[in-house]
Amino acid sequence: MKRKIALLLSILLMLSLCSCAAEETDAPAETENTIVEISRGDSGEDTNKLAASAVVYTDSFQSADGSVSIEINLDDTSLYEGGFRTLQITPRPFTGEEVQHIARVLFGDAVLYEFINNREATKTELLEQREVLETLLEGDALKAFFATENIDDGKETIRSYLDTHKVEDAPESVERTVCNFQYKPWSSYYPGNGETADYLLISAQTEIDGIPYCFSAANNTNMGVRVFRVVAYISDDISWPCNLSERLYTERIMSTEEPTREQIDAVREKAEKLIEELNMGQWMIDKCETVEMRPGKETVRVTAVPVYNGIPMLRQPQPSSLRGEEEGIQNCYYPDLSMTFSTDGILMYFAMNTPMEITAVSEETSPMMSFAEMMGSIKTQFSGYSAIQYTEKFRFGENYHVDALIDRLTLGYNMLPVSQCPTEILEYFGSPLWVNNGDFYLVPAVAVYGNFRASSTSPEEAPFDYRQDWEHGDALFTILNAANGSIIAPENSDMILG
């Protein structure tokens, strides 16, 4: 603990002394419709129809109501040329053995103790905590944690905490139990908050090089949801006023400098090594990027998607909420993996979602549209959306015109609920199957990316540009079924269209 407190104190001087966007090129100008064939060789048995007929393509059109102008400008497309086989998959929870293995990969031989909610601090811990808090009350260190107008409230909260947490009242020690990686009811960790028999947790606390981590696994099927997740993040298990603990630790390890290419590559290599050691299926890193976690504080985020039969799943936003068994609601998260590191490679956050069990594989390759057919489907689908449907998730008004640009297509697997599958997909498997309505099929699908700008009819309203203003990279408009061009989007999808 002394080492931890010394490290926290070491940042206070730095915090008291210190309180950084790429230009976006204009969208291509409107052009006449142009199709240029790309030679991809003969379309053999292992080459899918969509990839074999891909083209360089430009086009422009308007939505049916005229409120959206859409331009397509495709220089290339990320279309895998191998054949797709439809897979039937079932979401499942992480086993206790898998959870323990993940903990060992992340934390090595460090001891993980059972998590105690709002654990009482010992006399030693409270003395050292007081030292940090009293130092924060001096000078301008709190400016790093509070808006100027909230500093006085923050100081009052800290003083109140110090007044009510007396060292003489604290125990000499607190008994800790080593985590056995067995799921327990949610109420075992959070007593007094009601019984939730279908919400099971493994929750533990550990420390690496003076940095505390909370580590937990959820097996939550309460009220119809299916939350199967493992997470690790920086957090102390004793209480701190204003949640200062996490801020103090992360402020210390985050950099104020943009990471170098060498640092980003080193983080990616570390993430690749961790994924390999996890040994939980095949994964493809789809992003390794600098993220400003807080103003002027840089981290590196690595995300990955699972790979089945050599083909990755498409990256898409997780459902906005999981609302059980309502019609059209997807009640589980997409399988994915995310890690955030300091620029020096210190783990700050880890999350892994929704293991999948493959229960069947089609005997035949999946049918797919040609590129021309897919372009026709895109025009049909996009023509049906008005400007309000592009902007409603950003809480804009109704009097907007949207200029949308489609400049990237990516082909991969996507989850389609069994209940929404065409009957012919069931016939691929060659024999009768017992089908769980909570299952999914992995089907070939196309993610449609680009950018959009929204301009108000009121001149005082500033235009909105997704790539420039939202800072989330390319806009994922929607995902289309590569067999028939229909949109694959549950009611709780967080895509722009769907």
Coordinates of C-alpha atoms in Angstrom, one line a residue, residues 39-492:
S39 CA -10.5 -8.6 -62.7
R40 CA -10.5 -11.2 -60.0
G41 CA -9.9 -14.3 -62.1
D42 CA -12.4 -17.1 -62.7
S43 CA -15.2 -17.6 -60.3
G44 CA -14.5 -21.1 -59.1
E45 CA -16.2 -23.1 -56.4
D46 CA -14.2 -21.3 -53.6
T47 CA -14.9 -17.8 -54.9
N48 CA -18.0 -16.1 -53.8
K49 CA -20.3 -14.3 -56.3
L50 CA -20.1 -10.9 -54.6
A51 CA -16.3 -10.7 -54.5
A52 CA -15.9 -12.1 -58.0
S53 CA -18.0 -9.4 -59.5
A54 CA -16.7 -6.4 -57.4
V55 CA -16.1 -3.2 -59.3
V56 CA -14.9 0.4 -58.8
Y57 CA -18.2 2.1 -58.7
T58 CA -19.6 5.7 -58.4
D59 CA -23.2 6.8 -58.4
S60 CA -25.4 9.4 -56.9
F61 CA -29.1 9.6 -56.1
Q62 CA -31.6 11.0 -53.6
S63 CA -33.9 9.6 -51.0
A64 CA -37.6 9.3 -51.9
D65 CA -38.5 12.5 -50.0
G66 CA -35.5 14.5 -51.3
S67 CA -34.1 15.2 -47.9
V68 CA -31.0 13.1 -48.4
S69 CA -28.4 13.2 -51.2
I70 CA -26.4 10.0 -51.4
E71 CA -23.1 9.6 -53.2
I72 CA -21.4 6.2 -53.7
N73 CA -17.7 6.4 -54.5
L74 CA -16.0 3.0 -54.1
D75 CA -12.3 2.7 -55.0
D76 CA -12.0 -0.8 -53.5
T77 CA -14.0 -3.1 -51.3
S78 CA -13.0 -5.5 -48.5
L79 CA -14.6 -8.6 -50.0
Y80 CA -13.3 -12.0 -49.0
E81 CA -13.1 -14.2 -52.0
G82 CA -13.5 -17.6 -50.3
G83 CA -16.9 -19.3 -49.9
F84 CA -19.0 -18.7 -46.8
R85 CA -20.7 -21.5 -45.0
T86 CA -23.6 -20.6 -42.7
L87 CA -23.0 -21.5 -39.0
Q88 CA -25.5 -22.0 -36.3
I89 CA -24.2 -20.6 -33.0
T90 CA -25.5 -20.4 -29.4
P91 CA -24.3 -17.7 -26.9
R92 CA -23.0 -19.2 -23.7
P93 CA -21.5 -18.0 -20.4
F94 CA -17.8 -18.2 -19.6
T95 CA -17.0 -21.2 -17.5
G96 CA -15.2 -20.8 -14.2
E97 CA -12.1 -22.4 -15.6
E98 CA -12.1 -19.9 -18.5
V99 CA -12.5 -17.0 -16.1
Q100 CA -9.6 -18.2 -14.1
H101 CA -7.4 -18.7 -17.2
I102 CA -8.2 -15.1 -18.4
A103 CA -7.2 -13.8 -15.0
R104 CA -3.9 -15.6 -15.2
V105 CA -3.2 -14.3 -18.7
L106 CA -3.9 -10.7 -17.5
F107 CA -2.4 -10.8 -14.1
G108 CA 0.1 -13.6 -14.1
D109 CA 0.8 -15.0 -10.6
A110 CA -0.8 -12.1 -8.7
V111 CA -3.2 -13.3 -6.0
L112 CA -6.9 -12.4 -6.7
Y113 CA -9.1 -12.0 -3.6
E114 CA -12.9 -12.2 -3.5
F115 CA -14.3 -8.7 -4.0
I116 CA -15.8 -7.0 -0.9
N117 CA -18.2 -4.2 -1.8
N118 CA -17.1 -1.0 0.0
R119 CA -14.5 -2.8 1.9
E120 CA -13.5 -1.1 5.2
A121 CA -10.0 0.4 5.1
T122 CA -7.5 -0.7 7.6
K123 CA -5.7 1.8 9.9
T124 CA -2.7 1.8 7.7
E125 CA -4.7 2.2 4.5
L126 CA -6.7 5.1 6.0
L127 CA -3.6 6.9 7.2
E128 CA -2.0 6.7 3.8
Q129 CA -5.3 7.7 2.1
R130 CA -5.6 10.7 4.3
E131 CA -2.1 11.8 3.3
V132 CA -3.2 11.8 -0.4
L133 CA -6.5 13.6 0.2
E134 CA -4.9 16.2 2.4
T135 CA -2.3 16.9 -0.3
L136 CA -5.1 17.2 -2.8
L137 CA -6.7 19.9 -0.8
E138 CA -3.6 22.0 -1.0
G139 CA -2.7 24.2 -4.0
D140 CA -4.4 23.6 -7.4
A141 CA -4.2 19.8 -7.7
L142 CA -8.0 19.4 -7.8
K143 CA -8.2 21.3 -11.0
A144 CA -7.2 18.1 -12.8
F145 CA -10.3 16.4 -11.4
F146 CA -13.1 18.9 -11.3
A147 CA -14.5 21.7 -13.4
T148 CA -13.6 25.1 -12.0
E149 CA -17.2 25.7 -10.8
N150 CA -17.2 22.3 -8.9
I151 CA -13.9 22.6 -7.1
D152 CA -15.4 24.0 -3.9
D153 CA -18.0 21.2 -3.8
G154 CA -15.2 18.7 -4.3
K155 CA -13.2 20.1 -1.5
E156 CA -16.2 20.0 0.8
T157 CA -16.9 16.3 -0.1
I158 CA -13.3 15.4 0.7
R159 CA -13.3 17.3 4.0
S160 CA -16.6 15.6 5.0
Y161 CA -15.1 12.2 4.1
L162 CA -12.0 12.9 6.3
D163 CA -14.2 14.0 9.2
T164 CA -16.3 10.8 9.1
H165 CA -13.5 8.3 8.5
K166 CA -11.4 8.3 11.6
V167 CA -8.2 6.3 11.8
E168 CA -8.9 5.3 15.4
D169 CA -12.2 3.6 14.3
A170 CA -10.6 1.6 11.5
P171 CA -9.6 -2.1 12.0
E172 CA -6.0 -3.2 12.2
S173 CA -6.6 -5.7 9.4
V174 CA -9.4 -7.1 7.1
E175 CA -9.8 -10.8 6.5
R176 CA -9.5 -11.6 2.8
T177 CA -10.5 -14.8 0.9
V178 CA -8.7 -16.0 -2.2
C179 CA -11.0 -16.1 -5.2
N180 CA -12.0 -19.6 -6.1
F181 CA -13.5 -18.6 -9.5
Q182 CA -16.9 -20.1 -8.8
Y183 CA -20.0 -18.1 -9.8
K184 CA -22.1 -16.7 -6.9
P185 CA -25.4 -15.0 -6.8
W186 CA -25.2 -11.2 -7.4
S187 CA -26.5 -10.6 -3.8
S188 CA -23.4 -12.4 -2.4
Y189 CA -21.3 -9.4 -3.5
Y190 CA -24.0 -6.8 -3.1
P191 CA -26.1 -7.8 -0.2
G192 CA -29.3 -5.9 0.7
N193 CA -30.1 -4.9 -2.9
G194 CA -32.6 -7.6 -3.6
E195 CA -32.4 -11.2 -4.9
T196 CA -31.5 -11.8 -8.5
A197 CA -31.2 -15.6 -8.8
D198 CA -30.4 -15.5 -12.5
Y199 CA -27.6 -13.0 -12.1
L200 CA -24.3 -14.8 -11.2
L201 CA -20.9 -13.2 -10.7
I202 CA -17.3 -13.9 -10.1
S203 CA -15.8 -10.8 -8.7
A204 CA -12.2 -10.3 -7.5
Q205 CA -9.6 -7.7 -6.6
T206 CA -5.9 -7.7 -7.2
E207 CA -2.9 -5.4 -7.5
I208 CA 0.0 -5.3 -10.1
D209 CA 2.9 -2.9 -9.5
G210 CA 1.0 -0.7 -7.2
I211 CA -2.1 -0.5 -9.4
P212 CA -5.3 -2.0 -8.1
Y213 CA -7.6 -3.9 -10.5
C214 CA -11.2 -5.1 -10.3
F215 CA -11.8 -8.3 -12.2
S216 CA -15.2 -9.8 -12.8
A217 CA -17.2 -12.2 -14.9
A218 CA -21.0 -12.0 -15.4
N219 CA -23.5 -14.8 -16.2
N220 CA -26.6 -12.7 -16.2
T221 CA -29.9 -14.2 -17.6
N222 CA -32.1 -12.1 -15.3
M223 CA -35.3 -10.8 -16.9
G224 CA -34.5 -12.4 -20.3
V225 CA -31.1 -10.8 -21.0
R226 CA -28.0 -12.8 -21.8
V227 CA -25.0 -10.9 -20.5
F228 CA -21.9 -13.1 -20.6
R229 CA -18.9 -10.9 -20.1
V230 CA -15.4 -10.7 -18.4
V231 CA -14.0 -7.3 -17.5
A232 CA -11.0 -5.9 -15.8
Y233 CA -10.4 -2.3 -14.9
I234 CA -8.4 0.0 -12.6
S235 CA -10.2 0.4 -9.3
D236 CA -9.5 0.3 -5.6
D237 CA -11.8 -1.8 -3.4
I238 CA -11.8 0.8 -0.5
S239 CA -14.0 3.8 -0.9
W240 CA -12.7 7.2 -1.9
P241 CA -14.6 10.5 -2.1
C242 CA -15.7 11.6 -5.5
N243 CA -14.4 8.3 -7.0
L244 CA -10.9 9.8 -6.9
S245 CA -9.1 6.5 -6.6
E246 CA -9.5 5.5 -10.3
R247 CA -8.7 9.0 -11.5
L248 CA -5.5 9.2 -9.4
Y249 CA -4.2 5.9 -10.7
T250 CA -5.1 6.5 -14.4
E251 CA -3.8 10.1 -14.3
R252 CA -0.4 8.7 -13.3
I253 CA -0.1 6.2 -16.1
M254 CA -1.7 8.2 -19.0
S255 CA 0.6 10.2 -21.2
T256 CA 0.2 13.8 -22.3
E257 CA 2.2 13.1 -25.4
E258 CA 0.9 11.5 -28.6
P259 CA 2.2 7.9 -28.7
T260 CA 5.0 7.2 -31.2
R261 CA 4.6 4.7 -34.0
E262 CA 6.9 2.4 -32.0
Q263 CA 4.7 2.6 -28.9
I264 CA 1.5 1.9 -30.9
D265 CA 3.2 -1.1 -32.5
A266 CA 4.5 -2.4 -29.1
V267 CA 0.9 -2.1 -27.7
R268 CA -0.5 -4.0 -30.6
E269 CA 2.2 -6.7 -30.2
K270 CA 1.3 -7.0 -26.5
A271 CA -2.4 -7.3 -27.3
E272 CA -1.7 -10.0 -29.9
K273 CA 0.4 -11.9 -27.4
L274 CA -2.4 -11.7 -24.8
I275 CA -5.0 -12.9 -27.3
E276 CA -2.8 -15.8 -28.3
E277 CA -2.4 -16.7 -24.6
L278 CA -6.2 -16.5 -24.0
N279 CA -6.5 -19.4 -26.5
M280 CA -10.2 -18.8 -26.9
G281 CA -10.8 -19.2 -30.6
Q282 CA -9.4 -17.1 -33.5
W283 CA -9.5 -13.3 -33.4
M284 CA -8.6 -10.5 -35.8
I285 CA -7.5 -7.1 -34.4
D286 CA -9.7 -4.7 -36.4
K287 CA -8.5 -1.5 -34.7
C288 CA -5.4 -0.2 -32.8
E289 CA -5.8 3.5 -32.3
T290 CA -4.9 6.4 -30.1
V291 CA -7.8 7.5 -27.8
E292 CA -7.9 10.6 -25.8
M293 CA -9.5 9.2 -22.6
R294 CA -9.6 12.6 -21.0
P295 CA -8.5 16.0 -22.3
G296 CA -4.8 15.9 -23.0
K297 CA -4.5 12.3 -21.8
E298 CA -3.6 9.7 -24.4
T299 CA -4.2 5.9 -24.4
V300 CA -4.1 3.2 -27.0
R301 CA -7.2 1.1 -27.6
V302 CA -7.1 -2.3 -29.3
T303 CA -10.3 -4.1 -30.4
A304 CA -10.8 -7.5 -32.0
V305 CA -13.5 -9.5 -33.6
P306 CA -13.8 -13.4 -33.7
V307 CA -12.9 -15.3 -36.8
Y308 CA -14.9 -18.3 -38.0
N309 CA -13.7 -20.5 -40.9
G310 CA -11.1 -17.9 -41.7
I311 CA -13.7 -15.1 -42.0
P312 CA -14.1 -12.4 -39.3
M313 CA -17.3 -11.1 -37.9
L314 CA -18.2 -7.6 -38.9
R315 CA -17.6 -4.9 -36.3
Q316 CA -20.7 -3.1 -35.2
P317 CA -21.9 -1.1 -32.1
Q318 CA -23.1 -3.2 -29.2
P319 CA -26.9 -3.0 -28.7
S320 CA -27.9 0.2 -26.9
S321 CA -29.7 -1.8 -24.2
L322 CA -30.7 -5.4 -23.6
R323 CA -34.4 -5.5 -22.9
G324 CA -35.1 -9.2 -22.6
E325 CA -37.4 -11.1 -24.8
E326 CA -39.4 -8.2 -26.5
E327 CA -40.1 -8.6 -30.2
G328 CA -37.2 -7.6 -32.3
I329 CA -34.8 -7.0 -29.4
Q330 CA -31.4 -8.7 -29.4
N331 CA -30.9 -9.7 -25.8
C332 CA -27.1 -10.5 -25.9
Y333 CA -24.0 -8.6 -26.9
Y334 CA -22.0 -9.3 -30.0
P335 CA -18.9 -11.3 -29.3
D336 CA -15.9 -9.0 -29.2
L337 CA -12.8 -8.1 -27.3
S338 CA -11.5 -4.7 -26.2
M339 CA -8.3 -3.6 -24.4
T340 CA -7.1 -0.2 -23.5
F341 CA -3.4 0.4 -22.5
S342 CA -1.4 3.4 -21.5
T343 CA 1.1 4.4 -24.2
D344 CA 3.7 2.5 -22.2
G345 CA 1.7 -0.7 -22.4
I346 CA 0.1 -0.8 -18.9
L347 CA -3.3 -2.5 -19.1
M348 CA -6.1 -0.1 -18.1
Y349 CA -9.2 -1.9 -19.3
F350 CA -10.2 -5.3 -20.7
A351 CA -13.6 -6.6 -21.8
M352 CA -14.6 -9.8 -23.6
N353 CA -18.2 -10.6 -24.6
T354 CA -20.3 -13.5 -25.4
P355 CA -18.5 -16.8 -26.2
M356 CA -20.3 -18.7 -28.9
E357 CA -20.7 -22.4 -29.3
I358 CA -21.0 -23.6 -32.9
T359 CA -23.7 -26.2 -33.1
A360 CA -24.0 -26.8 -36.9
V361 CA -22.2 -25.9 -40.1
S362 CA -24.0 -25.8 -43.5
E363 CA -22.9 -28.4 -46.0
E364 CA -23.2 -26.0 -48.9
T365 CA -21.8 -22.5 -49.4
S366 CA -24.1 -19.7 -48.7
P367 CA -25.9 -18.0 -51.7
M368 CA -24.7 -14.4 -52.3
M369 CA -25.8 -11.5 -54.5
S370 CA -23.5 -10.2 -57.2
F371 CA -21.9 -6.8 -56.7
A372 CA -24.4 -5.2 -59.1
E373 CA -27.3 -6.7 -57.2
M374 CA -25.8 -5.4 -53.9
M375 CA -25.5 -1.9 -55.3
G376 CA -29.2 -2.1 -56.4
S377 CA -30.1 -3.2 -52.8
I378 CA -28.1 -0.3 -51.3
K379 CA -29.9 2.2 -53.6
T380 CA -33.3 0.7 -52.7
Q381 CA -32.6 0.6 -48.9
F382 CA -31.0 4.1 -48.7
S383 CA -33.8 5.7 -50.8
G384 CA -36.3 4.8 -48.1
Y385 CA -34.6 6.8 -45.3
S386 CA -35.2 10.5 -44.7
A387 CA -32.8 13.0 -43.1
I388 CA -34.4 12.7 -39.6
Q389 CA -33.4 9.1 -39.5
Y390 CA -29.8 10.0 -40.0
T391 CA -29.9 12.7 -37.3
E392 CA -32.3 11.5 -34.7
K393 CA -29.7 9.6 -32.7
F394 CA -27.7 12.9 -32.5
R395 CA -30.8 14.8 -31.2
F396 CA -31.0 17.2 -34.1
G397 CA -34.1 18.9 -35.1
E398 CA -36.3 18.0 -38.1
N399 CA -35.4 20.7 -40.6
Y400 CA -32.1 19.2 -41.9
H401 CA -30.8 18.1 -45.2
V402 CA -28.2 15.3 -45.2
D403 CA -25.4 14.7 -47.7
A404 CA -24.3 11.1 -47.3
L405 CA -21.2 9.5 -48.8
I406 CA -20.7 5.7 -49.1
D407 CA -17.0 5.0 -49.7
R408 CA -16.3 1.6 -48.1
L409 CA -17.9 -1.9 -48.0
T410 CA -16.7 -4.7 -45.8
L411 CA -17.8 -8.3 -46.2
G412 CA -17.9 -10.7 -43.2
Y413 CA -20.1 -12.8 -40.9
N414 CA -23.0 -11.2 -39.1
M415 CA -25.4 -12.6 -36.5
L416 CA -29.0 -13.2 -37.8
P417 CA -31.5 -14.5 -35.2
V418 CA -33.0 -17.9 -36.1
S419 CA -36.4 -16.4 -35.9
Q420 CA -35.6 -14.0 -38.8
C421 CA -33.9 -16.5 -41.1
P422 CA -35.4 -17.5 -44.4
T423 CA -36.6 -21.1 -44.5
E424 CA -34.0 -22.2 -47.1
I425 CA -31.1 -21.6 -44.7
L426 CA -32.4 -24.4 -42.5
E427 CA -32.2 -26.7 -45.5
Y428 CA -28.4 -26.2 -45.8
F429 CA -27.7 -28.4 -42.8
G430 CA -28.9 -31.5 -44.6
S431 CA -30.7 -33.0 -41.6
P432 CA -33.4 -32.0 -39.2
L433 CA -32.2 -29.9 -36.2
W434 CA -33.6 -28.9 -32.9
V435 CA -33.5 -25.2 -33.2
N436 CA -33.3 -22.9 -30.1
N437 CA -35.1 -19.6 -30.9
G438 CA -32.3 -17.9 -28.9
D439 CA -29.7 -19.2 -31.4
F440 CA -28.2 -17.2 -34.3
Y441 CA -26.9 -18.0 -37.7
L442 CA -23.7 -16.5 -38.9
V443 CA -24.4 -15.4 -42.4
P444 CA -22.4 -13.4 -45.0
A445 CA -23.2 -9.7 -44.7
V446 CA -21.9 -6.4 -46.0
A447 CA -21.2 -3.4 -43.7
V448 CA -21.8 -0.1 -45.4
Y449 CA -19.5 2.7 -44.3
G450 CA -19.0 6.4 -45.1
N451 CA -19.7 9.8 -43.8
F452 CA -22.6 12.2 -43.7
R453 CA -23.1 15.9 -43.2
A454 CA -26.3 17.5 -41.9
S455 CA -27.2 21.1 -42.7
S456 CA -30.0 23.0 -41.1
T457 CA -32.3 25.2 -43.0
S458 CA -31.7 27.7 -40.2
P459 CA -28.5 29.6 -41.1
E460 CA -27.6 30.1 -37.4
E461 CA -27.3 26.3 -37.0
A462 CA -23.7 25.0 -37.6
P463 CA -23.5 22.0 -40.0
F464 CA -22.7 18.6 -38.5
D465 CA -20.0 16.4 -40.0
Y466 CA -19.8 12.9 -38.6
R467 CA -16.2 12.2 -39.3
Q468 CA -15.0 15.6 -38.0
D469 CA -17.5 16.2 -35.2
W470 CA -18.3 12.8 -33.8
E471 CA -14.7 11.5 -33.8
H472 CA -15.7 7.9 -34.2
G473 CA -14.1 7.4 -37.5
D474 CA -16.2 6.1 -40.4
A475 CA -20.0 6.1 -40.0
L476 CA -21.4 2.6 -40.1
F477 CA -24.7 3.2 -41.9
T478 CA -26.1 -0.3 -41.8
I479 CA -25.4 -4.0 -42.4
L480 CA -27.0 -5.8 -45.3
N481 CA -27.6 -9.5 -45.7
A482 CA -25.3 -10.5 -48.6
A483 CA -27.9 -13.1 -49.8
N484 CA -30.8 -10.8 -50.4
G485 CA -29.8 -7.2 -49.5
S486 CA -32.1 -6.9 -46.5
I487 CA -31.0 -4.9 -43.5
I488 CA -29.8 -6.9 -40.5
A489 CA -30.4 -4.7 -37.5
P490 CA -32.3 -5.5 -34.3
E491 CA -34.6 -2.9 -32.8
N492 CA -32.0 -2.0 -30.2

